[in-house]
Tab-separated table of C-alpha atoms and ligand atoms in Angstrom:
chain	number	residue	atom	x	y	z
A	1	UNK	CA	-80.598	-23.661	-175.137
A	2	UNK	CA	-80.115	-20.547	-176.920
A	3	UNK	CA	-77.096	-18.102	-175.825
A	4	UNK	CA	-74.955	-15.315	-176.915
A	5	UNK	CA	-71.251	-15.705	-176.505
A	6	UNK	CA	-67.886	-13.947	-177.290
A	7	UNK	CA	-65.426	-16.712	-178.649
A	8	UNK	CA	-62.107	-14.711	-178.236
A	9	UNK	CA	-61.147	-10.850	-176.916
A	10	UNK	CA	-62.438	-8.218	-179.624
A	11	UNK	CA	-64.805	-10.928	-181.087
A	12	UNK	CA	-68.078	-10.490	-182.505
A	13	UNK	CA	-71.242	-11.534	-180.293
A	14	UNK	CA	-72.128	-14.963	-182.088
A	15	UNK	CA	-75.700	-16.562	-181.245
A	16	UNK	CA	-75.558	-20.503	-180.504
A	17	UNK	CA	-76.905	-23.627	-179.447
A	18	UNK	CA	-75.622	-24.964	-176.681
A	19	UNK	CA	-76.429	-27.928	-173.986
A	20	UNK	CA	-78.444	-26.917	-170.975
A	21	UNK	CA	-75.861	-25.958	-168.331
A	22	UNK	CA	-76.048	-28.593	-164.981
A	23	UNK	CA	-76.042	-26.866	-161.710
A	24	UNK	CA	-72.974	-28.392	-159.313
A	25	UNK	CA	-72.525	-28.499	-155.641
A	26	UNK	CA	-74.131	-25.045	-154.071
A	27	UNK	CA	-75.195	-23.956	-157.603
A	28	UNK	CA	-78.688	-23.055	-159.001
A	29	UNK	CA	-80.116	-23.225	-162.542
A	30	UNK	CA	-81.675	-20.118	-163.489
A	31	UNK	CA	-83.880	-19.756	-166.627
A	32	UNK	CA	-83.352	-16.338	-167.339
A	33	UNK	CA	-86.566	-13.857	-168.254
A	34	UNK	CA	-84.272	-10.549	-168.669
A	35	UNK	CA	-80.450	-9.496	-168.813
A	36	UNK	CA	-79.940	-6.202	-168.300
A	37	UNK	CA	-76.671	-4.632	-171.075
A	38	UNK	CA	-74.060	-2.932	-169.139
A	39	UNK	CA	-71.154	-1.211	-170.400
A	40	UNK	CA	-69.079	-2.903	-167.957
A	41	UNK	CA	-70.025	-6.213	-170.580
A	42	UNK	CA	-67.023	-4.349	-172.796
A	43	UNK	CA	-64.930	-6.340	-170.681
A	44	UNK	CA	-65.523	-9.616	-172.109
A	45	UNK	CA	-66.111	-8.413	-175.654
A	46	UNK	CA	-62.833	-6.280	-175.904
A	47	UNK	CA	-60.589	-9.028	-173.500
A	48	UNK	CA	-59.817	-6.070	-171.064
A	49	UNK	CA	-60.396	-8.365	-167.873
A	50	UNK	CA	-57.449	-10.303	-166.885
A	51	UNK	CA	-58.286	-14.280	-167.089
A	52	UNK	CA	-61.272	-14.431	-168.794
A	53	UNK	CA	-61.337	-17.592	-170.427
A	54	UNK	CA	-63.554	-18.204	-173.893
A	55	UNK	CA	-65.759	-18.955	-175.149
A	56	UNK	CA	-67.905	-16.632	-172.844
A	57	UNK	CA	-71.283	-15.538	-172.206
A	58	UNK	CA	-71.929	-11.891	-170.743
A	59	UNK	CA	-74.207	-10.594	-168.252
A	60	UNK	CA	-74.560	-9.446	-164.639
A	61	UNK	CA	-78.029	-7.799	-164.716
A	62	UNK	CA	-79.764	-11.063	-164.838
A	63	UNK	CA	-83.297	-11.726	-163.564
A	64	UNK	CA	-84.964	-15.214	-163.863
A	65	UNK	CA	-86.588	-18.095	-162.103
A	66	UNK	CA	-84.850	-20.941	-160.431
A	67	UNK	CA	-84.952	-23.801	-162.848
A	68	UNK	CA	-82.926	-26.503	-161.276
A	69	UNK	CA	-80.912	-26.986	-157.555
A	70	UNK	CA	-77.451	-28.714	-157.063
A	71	UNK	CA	-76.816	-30.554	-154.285
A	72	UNK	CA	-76.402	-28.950	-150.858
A	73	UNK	CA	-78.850	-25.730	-152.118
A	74	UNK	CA	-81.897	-25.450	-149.733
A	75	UNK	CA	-82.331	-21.650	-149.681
A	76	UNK	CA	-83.873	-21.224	-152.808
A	77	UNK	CA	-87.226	-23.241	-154.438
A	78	UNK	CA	-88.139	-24.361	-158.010
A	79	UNK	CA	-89.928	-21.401	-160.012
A	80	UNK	CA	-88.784	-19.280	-157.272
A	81	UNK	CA	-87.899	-15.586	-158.810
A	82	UNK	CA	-84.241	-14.329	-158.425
A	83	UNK	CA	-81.264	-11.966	-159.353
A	84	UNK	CA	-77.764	-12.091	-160.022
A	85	UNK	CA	-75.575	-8.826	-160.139
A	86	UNK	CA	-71.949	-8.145	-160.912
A	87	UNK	CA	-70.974	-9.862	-157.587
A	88	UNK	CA	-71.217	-13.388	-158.425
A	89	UNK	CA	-70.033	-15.387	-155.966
A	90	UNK	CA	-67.631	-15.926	-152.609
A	91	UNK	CA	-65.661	-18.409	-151.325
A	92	UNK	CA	-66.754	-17.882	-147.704
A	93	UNK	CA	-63.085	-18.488	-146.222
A	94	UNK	CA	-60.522	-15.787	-146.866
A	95	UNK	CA	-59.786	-12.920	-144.741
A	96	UNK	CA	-61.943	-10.380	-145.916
A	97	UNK	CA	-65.062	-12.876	-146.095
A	98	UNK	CA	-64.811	-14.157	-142.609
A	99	UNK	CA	-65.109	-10.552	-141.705
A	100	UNK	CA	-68.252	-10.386	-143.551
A	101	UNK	CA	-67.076	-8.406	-146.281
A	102	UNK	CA	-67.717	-10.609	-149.089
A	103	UNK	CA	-67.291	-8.043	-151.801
A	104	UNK	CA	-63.734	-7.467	-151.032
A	105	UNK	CA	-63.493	-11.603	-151.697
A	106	UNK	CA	-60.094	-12.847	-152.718
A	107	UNK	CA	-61.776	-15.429	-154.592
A	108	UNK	CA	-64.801	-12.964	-155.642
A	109	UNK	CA	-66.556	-14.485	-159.172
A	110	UNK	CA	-68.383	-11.799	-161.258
A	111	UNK	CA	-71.391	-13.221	-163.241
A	112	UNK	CA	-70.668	-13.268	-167.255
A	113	UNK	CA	-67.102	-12.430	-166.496
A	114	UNK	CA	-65.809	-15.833	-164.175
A	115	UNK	CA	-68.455	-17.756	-165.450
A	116	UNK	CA	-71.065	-17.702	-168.136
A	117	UNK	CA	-73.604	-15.497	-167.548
A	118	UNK	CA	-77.222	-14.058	-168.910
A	119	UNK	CA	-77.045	-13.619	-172.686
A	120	UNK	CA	-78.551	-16.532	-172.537
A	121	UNK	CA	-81.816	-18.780	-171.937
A	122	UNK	CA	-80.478	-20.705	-169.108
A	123	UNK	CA	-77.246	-19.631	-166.687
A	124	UNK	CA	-75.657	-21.524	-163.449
A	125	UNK	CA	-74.772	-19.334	-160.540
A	126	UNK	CA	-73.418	-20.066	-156.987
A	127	UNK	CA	-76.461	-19.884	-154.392
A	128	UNK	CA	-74.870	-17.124	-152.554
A	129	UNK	CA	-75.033	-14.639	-155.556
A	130	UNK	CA	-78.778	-14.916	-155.778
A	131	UNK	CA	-81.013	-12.286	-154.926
A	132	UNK	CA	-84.194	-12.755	-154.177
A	133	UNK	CA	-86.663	-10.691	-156.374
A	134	UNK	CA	-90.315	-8.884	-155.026
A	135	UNK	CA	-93.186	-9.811	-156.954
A	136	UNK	CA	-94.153	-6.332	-157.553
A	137	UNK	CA	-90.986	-5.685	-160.074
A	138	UNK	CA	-91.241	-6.606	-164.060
A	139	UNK	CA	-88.039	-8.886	-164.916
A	140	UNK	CA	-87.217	-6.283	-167.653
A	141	UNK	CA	-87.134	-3.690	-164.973
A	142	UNK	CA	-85.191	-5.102	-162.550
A	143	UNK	CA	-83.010	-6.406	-164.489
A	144	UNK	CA	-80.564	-3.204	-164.400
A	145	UNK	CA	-81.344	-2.639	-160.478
A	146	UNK	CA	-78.992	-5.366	-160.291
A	147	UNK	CA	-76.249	-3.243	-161.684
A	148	UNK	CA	-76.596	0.339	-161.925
A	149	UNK	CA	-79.036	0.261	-159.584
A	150	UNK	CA	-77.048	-1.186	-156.920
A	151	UNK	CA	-74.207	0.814	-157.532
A	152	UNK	CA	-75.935	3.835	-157.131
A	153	UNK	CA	-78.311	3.006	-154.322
A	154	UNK	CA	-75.427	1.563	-152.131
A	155	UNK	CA	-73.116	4.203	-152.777
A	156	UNK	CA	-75.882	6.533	-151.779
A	157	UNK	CA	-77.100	5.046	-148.686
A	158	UNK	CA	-73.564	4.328	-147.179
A	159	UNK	CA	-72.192	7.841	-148.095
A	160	UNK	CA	-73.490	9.566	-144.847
A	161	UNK	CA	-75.607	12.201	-145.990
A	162	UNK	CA	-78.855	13.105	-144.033
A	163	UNK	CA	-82.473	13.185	-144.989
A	164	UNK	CA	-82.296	17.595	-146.188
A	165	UNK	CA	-78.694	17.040	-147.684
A	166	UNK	CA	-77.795	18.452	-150.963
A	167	UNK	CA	-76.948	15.281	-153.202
A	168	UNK	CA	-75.836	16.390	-156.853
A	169	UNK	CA	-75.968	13.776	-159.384
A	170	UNK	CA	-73.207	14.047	-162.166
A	171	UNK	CA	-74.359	12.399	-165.253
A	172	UNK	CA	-77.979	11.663	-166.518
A	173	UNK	CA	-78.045	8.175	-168.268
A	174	UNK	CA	-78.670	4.406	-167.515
A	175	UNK	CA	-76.701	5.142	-163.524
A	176	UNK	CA	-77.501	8.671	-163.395
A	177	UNK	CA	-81.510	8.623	-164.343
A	178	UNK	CA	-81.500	6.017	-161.200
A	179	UNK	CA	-79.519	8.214	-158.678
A	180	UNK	CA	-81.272	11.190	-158.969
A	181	UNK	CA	-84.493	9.198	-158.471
A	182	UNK	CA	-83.082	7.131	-155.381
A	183	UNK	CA	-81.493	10.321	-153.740
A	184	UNK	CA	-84.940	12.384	-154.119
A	185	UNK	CA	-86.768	9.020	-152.342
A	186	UNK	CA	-84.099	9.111	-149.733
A	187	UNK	CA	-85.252	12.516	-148.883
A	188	UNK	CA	-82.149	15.032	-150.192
A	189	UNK	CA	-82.370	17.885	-151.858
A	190	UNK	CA	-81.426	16.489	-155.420
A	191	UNK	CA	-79.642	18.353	-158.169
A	192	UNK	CA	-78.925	16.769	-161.276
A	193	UNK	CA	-75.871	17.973	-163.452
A	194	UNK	CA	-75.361	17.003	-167.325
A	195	UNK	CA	-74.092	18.491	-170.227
A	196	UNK	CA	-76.348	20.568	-171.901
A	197	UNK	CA	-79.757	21.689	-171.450
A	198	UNK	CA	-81.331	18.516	-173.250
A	199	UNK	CA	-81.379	16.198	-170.254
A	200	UNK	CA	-83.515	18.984	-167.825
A	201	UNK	CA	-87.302	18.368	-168.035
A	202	UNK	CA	-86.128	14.143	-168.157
A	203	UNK	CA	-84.037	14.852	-164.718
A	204	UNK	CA	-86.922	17.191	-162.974
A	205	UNK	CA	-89.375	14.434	-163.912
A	206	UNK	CA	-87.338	11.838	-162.370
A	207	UNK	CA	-87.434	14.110	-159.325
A	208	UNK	CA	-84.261	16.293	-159.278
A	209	UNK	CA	-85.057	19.872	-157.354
A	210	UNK	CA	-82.595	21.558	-159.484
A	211	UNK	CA	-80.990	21.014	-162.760
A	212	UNK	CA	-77.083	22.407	-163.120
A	213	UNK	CA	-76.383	22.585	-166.969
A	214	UNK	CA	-72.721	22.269	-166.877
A	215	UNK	CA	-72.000	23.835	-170.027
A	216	UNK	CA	-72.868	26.706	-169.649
A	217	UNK	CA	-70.715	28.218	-166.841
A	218	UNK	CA	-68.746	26.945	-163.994
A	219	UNK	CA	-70.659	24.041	-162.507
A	220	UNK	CA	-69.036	23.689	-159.072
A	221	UNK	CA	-69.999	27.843	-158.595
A	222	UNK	CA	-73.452	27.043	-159.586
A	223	UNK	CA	-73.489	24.169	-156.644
A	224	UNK	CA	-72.006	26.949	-154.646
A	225	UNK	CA	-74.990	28.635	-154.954
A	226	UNK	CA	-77.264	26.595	-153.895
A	227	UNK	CA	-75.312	25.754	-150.647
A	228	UNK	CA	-72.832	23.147	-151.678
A	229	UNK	CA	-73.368	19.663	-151.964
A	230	UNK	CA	-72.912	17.206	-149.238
A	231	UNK	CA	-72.556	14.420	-151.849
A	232	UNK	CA	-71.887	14.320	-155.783
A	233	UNK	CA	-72.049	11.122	-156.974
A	234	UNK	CA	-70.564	11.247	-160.092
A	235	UNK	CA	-71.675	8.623	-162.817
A	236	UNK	CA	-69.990	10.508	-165.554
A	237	UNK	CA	-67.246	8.259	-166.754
A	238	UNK	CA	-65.396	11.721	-167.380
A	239	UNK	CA	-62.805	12.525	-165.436
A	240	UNK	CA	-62.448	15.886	-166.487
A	241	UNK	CA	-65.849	16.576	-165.725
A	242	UNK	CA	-65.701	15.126	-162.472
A	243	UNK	CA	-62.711	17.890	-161.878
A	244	UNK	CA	-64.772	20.413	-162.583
A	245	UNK	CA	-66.994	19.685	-159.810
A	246	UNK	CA	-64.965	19.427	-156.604
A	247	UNK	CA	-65.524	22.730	-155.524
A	248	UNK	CA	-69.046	22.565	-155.374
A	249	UNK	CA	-68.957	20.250	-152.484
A	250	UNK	CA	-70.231	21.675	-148.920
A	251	UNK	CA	-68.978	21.196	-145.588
A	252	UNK	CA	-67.561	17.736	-145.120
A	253	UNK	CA	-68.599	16.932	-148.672
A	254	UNK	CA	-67.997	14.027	-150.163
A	255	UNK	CA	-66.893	13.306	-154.322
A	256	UNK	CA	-68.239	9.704	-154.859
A	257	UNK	CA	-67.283	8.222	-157.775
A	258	UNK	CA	-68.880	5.486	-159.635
A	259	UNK	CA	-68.504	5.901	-162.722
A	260	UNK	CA	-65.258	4.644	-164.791
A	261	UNK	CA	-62.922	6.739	-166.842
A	262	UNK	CA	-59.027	5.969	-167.295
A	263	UNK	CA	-58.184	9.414	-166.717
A	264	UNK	CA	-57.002	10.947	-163.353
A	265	UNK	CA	-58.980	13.023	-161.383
A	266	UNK	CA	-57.357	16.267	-160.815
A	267	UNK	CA	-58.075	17.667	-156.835
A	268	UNK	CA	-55.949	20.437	-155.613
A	269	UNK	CA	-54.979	20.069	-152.254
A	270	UNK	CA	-56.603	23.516	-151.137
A	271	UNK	CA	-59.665	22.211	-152.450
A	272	UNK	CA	-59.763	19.346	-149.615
A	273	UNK	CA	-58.645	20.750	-146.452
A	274	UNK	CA	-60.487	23.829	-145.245
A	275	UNK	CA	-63.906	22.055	-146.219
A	276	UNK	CA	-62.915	18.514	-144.535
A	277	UNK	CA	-63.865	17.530	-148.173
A	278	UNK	CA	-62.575	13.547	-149.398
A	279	UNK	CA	-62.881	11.852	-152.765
A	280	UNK	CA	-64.093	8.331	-152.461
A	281	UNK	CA	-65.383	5.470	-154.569
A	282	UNK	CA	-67.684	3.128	-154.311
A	283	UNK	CA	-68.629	-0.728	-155.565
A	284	UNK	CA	-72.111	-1.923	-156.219
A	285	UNK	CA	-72.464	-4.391	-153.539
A	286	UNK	CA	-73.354	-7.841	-152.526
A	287	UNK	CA	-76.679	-9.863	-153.053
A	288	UNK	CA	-78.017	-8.964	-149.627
A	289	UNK	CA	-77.460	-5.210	-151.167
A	290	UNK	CA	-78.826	-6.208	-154.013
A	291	UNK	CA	-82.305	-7.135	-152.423
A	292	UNK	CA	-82.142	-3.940	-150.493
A	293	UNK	CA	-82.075	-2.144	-153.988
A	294	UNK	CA	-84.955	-4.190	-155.409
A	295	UNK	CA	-86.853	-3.667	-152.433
A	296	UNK	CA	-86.541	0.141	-151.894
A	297	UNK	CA	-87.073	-0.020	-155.616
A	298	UNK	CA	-90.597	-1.918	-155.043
A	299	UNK	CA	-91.748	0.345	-152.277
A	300	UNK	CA	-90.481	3.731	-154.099
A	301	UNK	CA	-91.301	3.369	-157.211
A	302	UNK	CA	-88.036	3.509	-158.525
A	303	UNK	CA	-87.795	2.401	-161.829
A	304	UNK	CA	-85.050	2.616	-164.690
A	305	UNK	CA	-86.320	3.521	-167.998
A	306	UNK	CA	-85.463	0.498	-170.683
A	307	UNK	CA	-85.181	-0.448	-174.052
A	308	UNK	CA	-85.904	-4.221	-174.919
A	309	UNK	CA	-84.600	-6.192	-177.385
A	310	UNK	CA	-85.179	-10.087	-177.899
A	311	UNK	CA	-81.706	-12.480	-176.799
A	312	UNK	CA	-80.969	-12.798	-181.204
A	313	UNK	CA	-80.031	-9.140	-181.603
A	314	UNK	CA	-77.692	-8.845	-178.612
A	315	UNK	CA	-75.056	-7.696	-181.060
A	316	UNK	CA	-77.422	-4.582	-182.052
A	317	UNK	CA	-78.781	-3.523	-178.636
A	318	UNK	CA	-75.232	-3.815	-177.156
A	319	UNK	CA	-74.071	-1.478	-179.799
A	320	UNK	CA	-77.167	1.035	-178.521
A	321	UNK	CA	-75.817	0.840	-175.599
A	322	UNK	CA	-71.789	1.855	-176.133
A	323	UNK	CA	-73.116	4.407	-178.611
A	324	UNK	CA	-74.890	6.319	-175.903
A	325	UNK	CA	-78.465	6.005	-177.680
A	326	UNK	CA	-80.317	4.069	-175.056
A	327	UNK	CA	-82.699	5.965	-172.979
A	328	UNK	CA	-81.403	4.670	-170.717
A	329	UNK	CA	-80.733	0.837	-169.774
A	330	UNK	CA	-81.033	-1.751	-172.625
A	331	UNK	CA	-82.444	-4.957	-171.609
A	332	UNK	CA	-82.684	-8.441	-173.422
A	333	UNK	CA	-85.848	-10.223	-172.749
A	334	UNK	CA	-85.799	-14.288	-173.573
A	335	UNK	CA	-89.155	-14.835	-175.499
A	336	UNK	CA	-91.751	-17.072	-173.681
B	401	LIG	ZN1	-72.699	-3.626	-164.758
């Protein structure tokens, strides 16, 4: 089979042959349609993941059909259509998995970081990180529900606002241009916040109610005026931006952050209390969550807008991706 792998940290994405991968005990073959790009992905090219061992192949947005079933795997059929996210497996015994919470895994595997994963025409993944994909969804499209559409859906549902809520959306690319679209089919009041005018008509097409430009004035006084938010989910990976916005959160408001920066967030302490305000994160989810995201997706018509590229130019389409070009989720589709 054809893949794309990383040979050492800070190496080059190199094309290659390599022997179709057998599926062990509890494993599944998938042939993969689409991969989804992520910028999480920088991980294994730049080595910044402890343990990753290489040769590696990336990718947790990975939509496909099962090709092949290792023993003890009865949940899943040949040709059947399925998913695997960033959560790529559990070992069903620690503490945290016996109470169900199988993100929070001691043993947790993420797909094209543990193991090899969808730059590639074939990959192997545990049964228990496959999601099972409705028929109404193109691979292409789904492919990044599996990533930054989890992340954002998840974070959204479990954050407690109500159906009415103000949700403010920090960020408009490949998470953003999903959460603005999820919080509006959730029922909240959605504003969308970026930098600059550029991203308005895009974010009141998706189905924001209000656009914040955040350039030009004080963005957490212009969520003031509209009431306060009881959510911002921020997808920025901008920490200083994110700072900027805490005081446009409402009563009991909630900062949700999703997006990555090194940086610390700066929150005053008066800007907390009188409010009952918190600062919280949240991680996409498990597959379970995942099939909640590419149902709601199916049902809502909630769609990321993608960029293809064939599995060959991975190296190029990656590079779209960290440059901030892609509008707005770069996927690589495996010909035939
Ligand atoms: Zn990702």
């Amino acid at each position: 089979m054809k893949a794309v792998q990383v040979s050492k940290a800070g190496g080059e994405f190199e094309v290659v042959e390599r022997p179709l991968p057998e599926p062990g005990p509890g494993q599944v073959r998938v042939k993969v349609e689409a991969c989804g790009i992520c910028h999480s992905d920088a991980f294994v090219k730049d080595g910044a993941f402890p343990g990753i061992e290489y040769p590696r192949v990336p990718g947790h947005e990975v939509i496909g059909r099962v090709d092949a079933l290792g023993p003890g795997v009865d949940a899943f059929s040949a040709g059947q259509r399925v998913g695997v996210g960033w959560h790529g497996g559990h070992c069903f015994r620690c503490e945290a998995c016996r109470a169900g919470d199988f993100v929070n895994c001691s043993n947790a595997q993420i797909a094209g970081v543990s193991y090899d994963g969808g730059y590639a025409e074939y990959m192997v993944a545990p049964a228990e990180a496959l999601a099972r994909v409705p028929d109404a969804l193109d691979s292409a499209e789904a492919a990044p529900l599996l990533c930054a559409g989890i992340t954002t859906f998840n974070a959204l549902r479990n954050a407690g606002a109500r159906a009415g809520d103000t949700v403010a959306v920090l960020g408009i690319g490949g998470l953003g241009h999903l959460a603005v679209q999820y919080a509006r089919k959730m029922g909240m009041r959605t504003v969308a916040l970026s930098h600059g005018p550029a991203k308005e008509a895009l974010a009141r097409e998706l189905g924001a109610h209000d656009y914040i430009d955040t350039s030009a004035g004080d963005p957490a006084e212009a969520l003031q005026a509209l009431g306060g938010a009881r959510i911002i989910l921020s997808t920025a990976p901008n920490s200083a931006a994110i700072s900027a916005v805490v005081g446009g959160l409402g009563r009991d408001g909630c900062l949700l952050v999703v997006g990555v920066d090194g940086a610390p967030i700066e929150v005053a302490p008066l800007q907390l209390i009188p409010g009952r305000h918190s600062v919280g994160g949240w991680p996409s989810g498990t597959p379970k969550d995942s099939e909640d995201t590419l149902d709601f997706s199916a049902r809502f018509d909630v769609l990321p807008r993608i960029e293809t590229y064939p599995l060959e130019q991975a190296a190029e389409a990656y590079d779209r991706m960290l440059g901030n070009q892609a509008r707005f989720r770069v996927v690589l589709t495996m010909g035939g």
